[in-house]
Short mmCIF file of C-alpha atoms in Angstrom, two decimals:
data_model
loop_
_atom_site.label_atom_id
_atom_site.label_comp_id
_atom_site.label_asym_id
_atom_site.label_seq_id
_atom_site.Cartn_x
_atom_site.Cartn_y
_atom_site.Cartn_z
CA MET A 1 15.97 -19.97 6.77
CA LYS A 2 13.89 -20.54 3.65
CA ARG A 3 10.24 -19.65 3.99
CA PRO A 4 7.84 -22.62 3.53
CA ILE A 5 5.71 -22.54 0.40
CA TRP A 6 2.46 -22.79 2.32
CA ARG A 7 3.30 -19.47 4.02
CA LEU A 8 2.46 -17.74 0.72
CA LEU A 9 -1.25 -18.40 1.34
CA TRP A 10 -1.61 -19.02 5.08
CA ASN A 11 -0.26 -17.77 8.38
CA SER A 12 -0.40 -21.13 10.15
CA ARG A 13 -0.70 -24.84 9.44
CA ARG A 14 -4.12 -24.80 11.04
CA GLU A 15 -5.41 -22.35 8.42
CA ALA A 16 -3.87 -24.44 5.64
CA VAL A 17 -5.46 -27.67 6.86
CA PHE A 18 -8.86 -25.98 7.27
CA ASP A 19 -8.88 -24.48 3.77
CA ILE A 20 -7.71 -27.70 2.12
CA ALA A 21 -10.42 -29.61 3.97
CA LEU A 22 -12.98 -26.97 2.89
CA VAL A 23 -12.03 -27.31 -0.78
CA ALA A 24 -12.21 -31.11 -0.56
CA ALA A 25 -15.62 -30.94 1.13
CA LEU A 26 -17.00 -28.54 -1.50
CA GLU A 27 -15.76 -30.84 -4.28
CA VAL A 28 -17.54 -33.82 -2.72
CA LEU A 29 -20.67 -31.78 -2.04
CA GLY A 30 -20.81 -30.46 -5.59
CA ARG A 31 -20.61 -33.95 -7.10
CA LEU A 32 -23.18 -35.23 -4.63
CA LEU A 33 -25.65 -32.49 -5.53
CA LEU A 34 -25.21 -33.19 -9.24
CA HIS A 35 -25.94 -36.84 -8.52
CA LEU A 36 -28.99 -36.17 -6.35
CA PHE A 37 -30.39 -33.42 -8.57
CA PRO A 38 -29.60 -34.24 -12.21
CA GLU A 39 -29.18 -31.31 -14.56
CA GLN A 40 -32.28 -30.10 -16.34
CA ILE A 41 -30.20 -28.16 -18.86
CA PRO A 42 -30.10 -29.45 -22.46
CA PRO A 43 -26.73 -31.15 -23.20
CA GLN A 44 -26.13 -28.99 -26.25
CA SER A 45 -26.02 -25.89 -24.00
CA TYR A 46 -22.40 -26.80 -23.18
CA ASP A 47 -21.26 -27.58 -26.70
CA TRP A 48 -19.90 -24.09 -27.25
CA ILE A 49 -17.20 -24.63 -24.58
CA GLY A 50 -16.44 -28.23 -25.44
CA GLY A 51 -19.12 -30.10 -23.48
CA ARG A 52 -20.01 -30.78 -19.88
CA ASP A 53 -16.60 -32.24 -19.05
CA VAL A 54 -14.90 -28.94 -19.81
CA SER A 55 -17.52 -27.14 -17.72
CA ALA A 56 -16.84 -29.52 -14.81
CA VAL A 57 -13.10 -28.88 -15.08
CA LEU A 58 -13.71 -25.12 -14.92
CA SER A 59 -15.84 -25.68 -11.83
CA ASP A 60 -13.01 -27.65 -10.19
CA LEU A 61 -10.55 -24.84 -10.93
CA THR A 62 -12.79 -22.23 -9.32
CA CYS A 63 -13.00 -24.47 -6.26
CA LEU A 64 -9.21 -24.69 -6.01
CA LEU A 65 -9.00 -20.90 -6.09
CA LEU A 66 -10.54 -20.89 -2.60
CA LEU A 67 -7.12 -21.86 -1.24
CA ALA A 68 -6.15 -18.19 -1.71
CA ARG A 69 -9.23 -16.73 -0.03
CA ARG A 70 -7.38 -15.55 3.11
CA ARG A 71 -4.45 -13.87 1.37
CA TYR A 72 -6.22 -12.44 -1.70
CA PRO A 73 -9.93 -12.10 -0.86
CA LEU A 74 -10.57 -8.96 -2.94
CA LEU A 75 -8.84 -10.43 -5.99
CA LEU A 76 -10.99 -13.57 -5.73
CA MET A 77 -14.12 -11.47 -5.23
CA SER A 78 -13.35 -9.52 -8.38
CA PHE A 79 -12.78 -12.70 -10.39
CA PHE A 80 -15.98 -14.35 -9.13
CA SER A 81 -17.99 -11.19 -9.76
CA VAL A 82 -16.82 -11.17 -13.39
CA LEU A 83 -17.55 -14.91 -13.59
CA THR A 84 -21.07 -14.37 -12.20
CA LEU A 85 -21.71 -11.57 -14.69
CA ALA A 86 -20.48 -13.77 -17.56
CA GLN A 87 -22.67 -16.66 -16.38
CA VAL A 88 -25.78 -14.47 -16.25
CA LEU A 89 -25.13 -12.97 -19.70
CA LEU A 90 -24.35 -16.35 -21.27
CA VAL A 91 -27.47 -18.00 -19.86
CA SER A 92 -29.76 -15.05 -20.65
CA TYR A 93 -28.45 -13.94 -24.03
CA GLY A 94 -25.67 -16.33 -25.04
CA PRO A 95 -25.20 -19.92 -26.14
CA GLY A 96 -25.52 -21.43 -22.65
CA PRO A 97 -24.01 -21.62 -19.14
CA LEU A 98 -20.30 -21.55 -18.47
CA LEU A 99 -20.42 -23.54 -15.23
CA PRO A 100 -22.68 -26.51 -14.36
CA LEU A 101 -26.31 -25.68 -13.48
CA ASN A 102 -29.08 -27.89 -12.15
CA ASN A 103 -31.93 -25.66 -13.16
CA TYR A 104 -32.53 -22.40 -15.00
CA ALA A 105 -34.54 -21.24 -11.97
CA ASP A 106 -31.50 -21.45 -9.65
CA PRO A 107 -29.20 -18.45 -9.02
CA TRP A 108 -26.65 -18.37 -11.84
CA ILE A 109 -23.61 -18.05 -9.58
CA PRO A 110 -20.55 -20.23 -8.95
CA GLY A 111 -21.08 -22.61 -6.06
CA GLU A 112 -17.99 -21.26 -4.25
CA LEU A 113 -19.25 -17.66 -4.22
CA PRO A 114 -20.62 -17.75 -0.60
CA CYS A 115 -17.15 -18.60 0.74
CA VAL A 116 -15.61 -15.75 -1.26
CA VAL A 117 -18.22 -13.25 -0.03
CA TYR A 118 -17.58 -14.31 3.56
CA SER A 119 -13.80 -14.00 3.13
CA VAL A 120 -13.85 -10.52 1.62
CA VAL A 121 -15.87 -9.27 4.62
CA VAL A 122 -13.95 -11.03 7.40
CA TYR A 123 -10.30 -10.66 6.54
CA PRO A 124 -8.68 -7.28 7.23
CA ALA A 125 -8.05 -4.81 4.43
CA THR A 126 -7.71 -1.10 3.80
CA ARG A 127 -10.73 1.17 3.74
CA LEU A 128 -10.61 1.44 -0.05
CA LYS A 129 -10.50 -2.34 -0.45
CA ARG A 130 -13.46 -2.76 1.89
CA LEU A 131 -15.44 -0.23 -0.15
CA VAL A 132 -14.63 -2.06 -3.40
CA GLY A 133 -15.50 -5.38 -1.78
CA TRP A 134 -18.94 -4.20 -0.66
CA ASN A 135 -19.68 -2.83 -4.12
CA LEU A 136 -18.82 -6.21 -5.62
CA ILE A 137 -21.02 -7.95 -3.05
CA ALA A 138 -23.93 -5.68 -3.99
CA LEU A 139 -23.30 -6.52 -7.66
CA VAL A 140 -23.40 -10.30 -7.13
CA ILE A 141 -26.55 -10.00 -4.97
CA PHE A 142 -28.21 -8.04 -7.78
CA LEU A 143 -27.10 -10.60 -10.40
CA ALA A 144 -28.00 -13.66 -8.31
CA ALA A 145 -31.52 -12.37 -7.55
CA ARG A 146 -31.96 -11.04 -11.12
CA LEU A 147 -33.63 -7.92 -9.79
CA TRP A 148 -33.97 -6.32 -13.27
CA HIS A 149 -37.18 -8.28 -13.72
CA ASP A 150 -39.79 -9.77 -11.37
CA PRO A 151 -38.00 -12.82 -9.85
CA PRO A 152 -39.94 -15.59 -8.09
CA VAL A 153 -39.84 -15.84 -4.30
CA GLU A 154 -37.85 -19.08 -4.39
CA LEU A 155 -35.14 -17.42 -6.46
CA LEU A 156 -34.98 -14.43 -4.14
CA ALA A 157 -34.71 -16.67 -1.08
CA SER A 158 -31.92 -18.83 -2.49
CA ALA A 159 -30.06 -15.84 -3.98
CA PHE A 160 -30.03 -13.91 -0.69
CA LEU A 161 -29.15 -17.07 1.26
CA LEU A 162 -26.10 -17.68 -0.94
CA THR A 163 -24.87 -14.06 -1.14
CA ALA A 164 -26.33 -11.72 1.50
CA PHE A 165 -26.25 -14.21 4.38
CA PRO A 166 -22.47 -14.92 4.06
CA ALA A 167 -21.88 -11.15 4.09
CA VAL A 168 -23.94 -10.73 7.29
CA LEU A 169 -22.17 -13.71 8.85
CA GLY A 170 -18.82 -12.18 7.91
CA LEU A 171 -19.83 -8.91 9.58
CA TYR A 172 -20.66 -10.76 12.79
CA VAL A 173 -17.46 -12.79 12.81
CA GLY A 174 -15.34 -9.72 12.00
CA ALA A 175 -16.96 -7.69 14.79
CA ARG A 176 -16.44 -10.56 17.22
CA ARG A 177 -12.78 -10.85 16.30
CA ARG A 178 -12.25 -7.14 16.71
CA LEU A 179 -13.94 -7.27 20.12
CA GLU A 180 -11.77 -10.21 21.19
CA GLY A 181 -8.68 -8.36 19.96
CA ALA A 182 -9.67 -5.23 21.91
CA LEU A 183 -10.28 -7.27 25.07
CA ARG A 184 -6.96 -9.05 24.61
CA ASP A 185 -5.15 -5.73 24.16
CA ARG A 186 -6.86 -4.36 27.24
CA ALA A 187 -5.84 -7.40 29.29
CA GLU A 188 -2.24 -7.15 28.07
CA ARG A 189 -2.22 -3.42 28.82
CA ALA A 190 -3.56 -4.08 32.33
CA GLU A 191 -0.89 -6.72 32.85
CA ARG A 192 1.82 -4.31 31.72
CA GLU A 193 0.45 -1.64 34.05
CA GLN A 194 0.48 -4.09 36.97
CA HIS A 195 4.07 -5.00 36.11
CA LEU A 196 5.04 -1.32 36.06
CA LEU A 197 3.29 -0.75 39.38
CA ALA A 198 5.13 -3.71 40.89
CA GLU A 199 8.43 -2.36 39.53
CA GLN A 200 7.65 1.04 41.01
CA ALA A 201 6.79 -0.53 44.36
CA ARG A 202 10.09 -2.43 44.33
CA ALA A 203 11.97 0.75 43.42
CA ASP A 204 10.26 2.62 46.28
CA GLU A 205 11.14 -0.18 48.70
CA ARG A 206 14.75 -0.15 47.53
CA ALA A 207 14.90 3.61 48.04
CA ARG A 208 13.39 3.23 51.53
CA LEU A 209 15.93 0.57 52.46
CA ALA A 210 18.75 2.72 51.09
CA ALA A 211 17.62 5.70 53.15
CA GLU A 212 17.31 3.59 56.30
CA MET A 213 20.74 2.03 55.82
CA HIS A 214 22.27 5.44 55.18
CA ASP A 215 20.60 7.11 58.15
CA VAL A 216 21.09 4.35 60.73
CA VAL A 217 23.81 1.87 59.80
CA THR A 218 26.24 4.31 58.19
CA HIS A 219 25.92 6.70 61.12
CA ARG A 220 26.67 3.97 63.68
CA VAL A 221 29.63 2.59 61.77
CA SER A 222 31.04 6.09 61.32
CA LEU A 223 30.95 6.60 65.08
CA MET A 224 32.73 3.27 65.55
CA VAL A 225 35.46 4.31 63.11
CA LEU A 226 35.92 7.64 64.85
CA GLN A 227 36.08 6.01 68.28
CA ALA A 228 38.57 3.41 67.03
CA GLY A 229 40.72 6.20 65.58
CA ALA A 230 40.60 8.09 68.88
CA LEU A 231 41.50 4.93 70.78
CA GLY A 232 44.49 4.35 68.51
CA VAL A 233 45.76 7.85 69.22
CA THR A 234 45.30 7.76 73.00
CA ALA A 235 46.30 4.12 73.64
CA LYS A 236 49.62 3.69 75.46
CA ASP A 237 50.56 0.12 74.49
CA GLU A 238 51.36 -1.05 70.96
CA GLN A 239 48.92 -3.99 70.89
CA THR A 240 45.96 -1.75 71.70
CA ARG A 241 46.97 0.72 68.98
CA GLU A 242 47.27 -2.11 66.41
CA ALA A 243 43.87 -3.51 67.38
CA ALA A 244 42.32 -0.07 67.15
CA GLU A 245 43.89 0.51 63.74
CA GLN A 246 42.56 -2.84 62.47
CA LEU A 247 39.13 -1.94 63.83
CA ARG A 248 39.27 1.46 62.15
CA ALA A 249 40.37 -0.05 58.80
CA SER A 250 37.60 -2.65 58.93
CA GLY A 251 35.09 0.08 59.66
CA CYS A 252 36.31 2.12 56.69
CA GLU A 253 35.92 -0.92 54.44
CA ALA A 254 32.42 -1.46 55.81
CA LEU A 255 31.55 2.19 55.10
CA ALA A 256 32.82 1.86 51.52
CA GLU A 257 30.76 -1.28 51.00
CA LEU A 258 27.69 0.37 52.50
CA ARG A 259 28.16 3.36 50.19
CA ASP A 260 28.24 1.08 47.14
CA LEU A 261 25.26 -0.93 48.35
CA VAL A 262 23.21 2.20 49.06
CA GLY A 263 24.10 3.51 45.59
CA VAL A 264 22.91 0.31 43.92
CA LEU A 265 19.67 0.34 45.91
CA ARG A 266 18.98 3.96 45.04
CA ARG A 267 19.65 3.49 41.33
CA ALA A 268 16.49 3.01 39.28
CA PRO A 269 16.74 0.30 36.56
CA GLU A 270 16.42 2.83 33.75
CA GLU A 271 18.94 5.30 35.15
CA GLU A 272 22.42 5.62 33.67
CA PRO A 273 24.60 7.43 36.23
CA GLU A 274 27.90 8.93 35.25
CA TYR A 275 30.78 6.48 34.95
CA GLU A 276 32.87 6.12 38.08
CA ASP A 277 36.54 5.41 37.39
CA PRO A 278 37.50 2.28 39.34
CA GLU A 279 41.14 3.41 39.46
CA THR A 280 40.16 6.28 41.77
CA THR A 281 38.15 4.05 44.11
CA SER A 282 39.43 1.52 46.61
CA VAL A 283 38.62 -2.02 45.48
CA PRO A 284 39.47 -4.99 47.73
CA ASP A 285 42.28 -7.12 46.39
CA LEU A 286 41.76 -10.89 46.33
CA ALA A 287 45.46 -11.50 46.96
CA ASP A 288 45.18 -9.83 50.35
CA LEU A 289 42.15 -11.98 51.16
CA ILE A 290 44.04 -15.12 50.16
CA SER A 291 47.00 -14.19 52.35
CA ARG A 292 44.73 -13.65 55.34
CA SER A 293 43.08 -16.99 54.67
CA GLU A 294 46.44 -18.72 54.59
CA ALA A 295 47.33 -17.03 57.88
CA VAL A 296 44.47 -18.88 59.60
CA GLY A 297 45.44 -22.25 58.10
CA VAL A 298 43.56 -22.40 54.77
CA PRO A 299 46.12 -22.52 51.90
CA VAL A 300 44.61 -21.32 48.62
CA GLU A 301 45.83 -21.37 45.02
CA LEU A 302 44.82 -18.16 43.25
CA VAL A 303 44.75 -17.93 39.43
CA GLU A 304 43.79 -14.55 37.92
CA GLU A 305 43.34 -13.55 34.29
CA GLY A 306 42.58 -10.10 32.95
CA ASP A 307 42.74 -6.60 34.45
CA TYR A 308 41.22 -6.50 37.93
CA ALA A 309 41.79 -2.74 38.21
CA ARG A 310 39.03 -1.98 35.68
CA VAL A 311 36.34 -3.75 37.68
CA SER A 312 33.59 -1.54 39.08
CA PRO A 313 33.91 -1.00 42.87
CA ALA A 314 30.51 -2.49 43.61
CA VAL A 315 31.39 -5.58 41.57
CA GLY A 316 34.84 -5.82 43.13
CA ARG A 317 33.41 -5.78 46.62
CA THR A 318 30.83 -8.39 45.64
CA ALA A 319 33.58 -10.61 44.24
CA HIS A 320 35.55 -10.10 47.44
CA ARG A 321 32.54 -11.17 49.53
CA VAL A 322 31.92 -14.22 47.36
CA VAL A 323 35.48 -15.50 47.78
CA GLN A 324 35.49 -14.60 51.47
CA GLU A 325 32.28 -16.53 52.16
CA ALA A 326 33.45 -19.51 50.11
CA LEU A 327 36.74 -19.68 52.00
CA THR A 328 34.90 -19.37 55.32
CA ASN A 329 32.75 -22.34 54.39
CA VAL A 330 35.87 -24.33 53.48
CA TYR A 331 37.39 -23.48 56.86
CA LYS A 332 34.20 -24.60 58.63
CA HIS A 333 33.15 -27.65 56.66
CA ALA A 334 36.24 -28.95 54.78
CA PRO A 335 39.37 -28.47 56.89
CA GLY A 336 42.55 -29.61 55.24
CA SER A 337 41.12 -29.66 51.71
CA GLN A 338 42.89 -28.18 48.71
CA VAL A 339 41.34 -24.90 47.54
CA ARG A 340 41.67 -23.18 44.17
CA VAL A 341 40.26 -19.77 43.22
CA ASP A 342 39.99 -18.89 39.51
CA ALA A 343 39.18 -15.29 38.63
CA VAL A 344 38.72 -14.12 35.03
CA TYR A 345 38.25 -10.38 34.40
CA GLY A 346 36.89 -9.14 31.08
CA GLU A 347 33.54 -7.88 29.89
CA ARG A 348 32.25 -10.12 32.66
CA VAL A 349 33.85 -11.31 35.88
CA ARG A 350 33.83 -15.04 36.54
CA LEU A 351 34.85 -16.45 39.91
CA THR A 352 35.18 -20.15 40.62
CA VAL A 353 36.08 -21.42 44.11
CA ARG A 354 36.69 -25.18 44.29
CA ASN A 355 37.77 -27.33 47.19
CA THR A 356 38.50 -31.04 47.30
CA ALA A 357 36.94 -33.49 49.71
CA SER A 358 38.06 -32.92 53.29
CA PRO A 359 40.51 -35.49 54.69
CA HIS A 360 39.43 -34.63 58.25
CA GLN A 361 36.13 -34.60 60.06
CA PRO A 362 35.00 -30.98 60.53
CA SER A 363 34.57 -29.67 64.02
CA ALA A 364 30.95 -29.88 65.12
CA ASP A 365 31.14 -26.60 67.02
CA LEU A 366 32.75 -24.77 64.10
CA ALA A 367 30.47 -26.29 61.44
CA GLY A 368 27.41 -25.46 63.50
CA SER A 369 28.34 -21.84 63.98
CA GLY A 370 26.66 -19.21 61.88
CA SER A 371 23.08 -18.79 60.67
CA GLY A 372 23.28 -21.27 57.77
CA THR A 373 22.20 -18.60 55.27
CA GLY A 374 25.61 -17.63 53.93
CA LEU A 375 25.02 -18.87 50.39
CA LEU A 376 21.52 -17.38 50.38
CA GLY A 377 22.93 -14.01 51.34
CA LEU A 378 25.60 -14.30 48.65
CA ARG A 379 22.96 -15.15 46.05
CA GLN A 380 20.94 -12.09 46.98
CA ARG A 381 24.01 -9.87 46.85
CA VAL A 382 25.02 -11.28 43.46
CA ASP A 383 21.48 -10.81 42.14
CA LEU A 384 21.57 -7.20 43.32
CA VAL A 385 24.40 -6.36 40.89
CA GLY A 386 22.87 -8.43 38.05
CA GLY A 387 25.00 -11.56 38.37
CA THR A 388 24.35 -15.29 38.72
CA LEU A 389 25.56 -17.77 41.32
CA ARG A 390 25.70 -21.54 41.20
CA ALA A 391 26.92 -23.67 44.09
CA GLY A 392 26.89 -27.39 44.72
CA ALA A 393 28.79 -30.54 45.52
CA MET A 394 31.09 -32.10 42.92
CA ALA A 395 31.42 -35.74 41.92
CA ASP A 396 34.74 -36.15 43.79
CA GLY A 397 33.18 -35.08 47.08
CA GLY A 398 34.36 -31.50 46.92
CA PHE A 399 32.35 -28.30 46.60
CA GLN A 400 32.27 -25.53 43.97
CA VAL A 401 30.96 -21.97 43.92
CA ASP A 402 30.66 -20.47 40.44
CA VAL A 403 29.74 -16.79 40.05
CA ILE A 404 29.37 -14.61 36.93
CA LEU A 405 29.19 -10.83 37.46
CA PRO A 406 29.03 -7.83 35.13
CA ALA A 407 32.32 -5.99 35.05
CA TYR A 408 30.68 -2.62 35.64
CA VAL A 409 27.62 -1.72 37.70
CA PRO A 410 26.75 2.00 37.96
CA THR A 411 25.66 3.31 41.35
CA ALA A 412 23.80 6.45 42.18
CA GLU A 413 25.87 9.01 43.98
CA ALA A 414 25.57 8.49 47.74
CA ALA A 415 24.51 11.36 49.90
CA ASP A 416 27.15 13.26 51.86
CA GLU A 417 27.91 11.57 55.15
#
């Protein structure tokens, strides 16, 4: 994008408007002063430069130069110092003034010099430039007060008011700005520190939850798996052995999910654990979930794109839970509806579960079962692996769950069980 022209002189539109208004005000003020206090300089004093009109044009040009006072303060100060020196020499020893004067007793300086002195003090520069600027300020003070001979008190007062006072004012404004900048930096630093402390507190809480889940939940589920395995070995009838085997398999899946969840909780945000090959880790297959759903009377159309085998285990289990919860909600709240699951695997995993409007009234007992926080729990689980979840009703009366997950989420290595 092309840089605006006004950016060559100003950092913001506010600065541009202020400086343009300042130049316009100084132009009006200069003409007003010439009208209220007519010149007491002989007309022929300006003949050497072409008359008073040429002198007025030069005065207007020096006023326009103030538009560059923020970007080039030292350059303007150098120019105005030379102009002041030339004015003093021309009035004292030459043919006459270069710029308009009301009285020989006034300071022989350009009317815009106070603004230039203020600018060279306020606006930031290198140490060398500041040193040069102060030397030029001392020069114009010396020239304006004409300290090489005994100046009258009125001249001293007006000279110091137009040169030394802007410098002192610039020092005050510059110090105030530096103080405000330091306070702002301190406030931003304190805010960053509070954010880091909050992040550390969250990381500590995650680690505490991970330790508690590992020590309590994993231990209990492991005992359940062992007992189910023992029951399957000692049971005499086939139905009991099948039930025990299903219980043991479900417990193993729960342990795997707990291991992934504990790993995610233990992982600090800045950590980069070693890559875990998904091909060596059991990842739930959506096709098996769909078949089980169809077995309980919920037919589902599954459309998959991409390579599911390269999905991180933690992400795969999260995707499995998302589809499982969505299908459970369809079974509870939209019996008989048509369901479609779209899964796209790539750099990101996108799952979309849609169901049409239900042709039947859902069972009150079945719809009222559960805690009512299924979607909230899914959202928290999706957030835990860095994904996003959107769910809501569609225009045709159906419902849609749309989830985007990262394809790979590293987990810290779980402790030995």
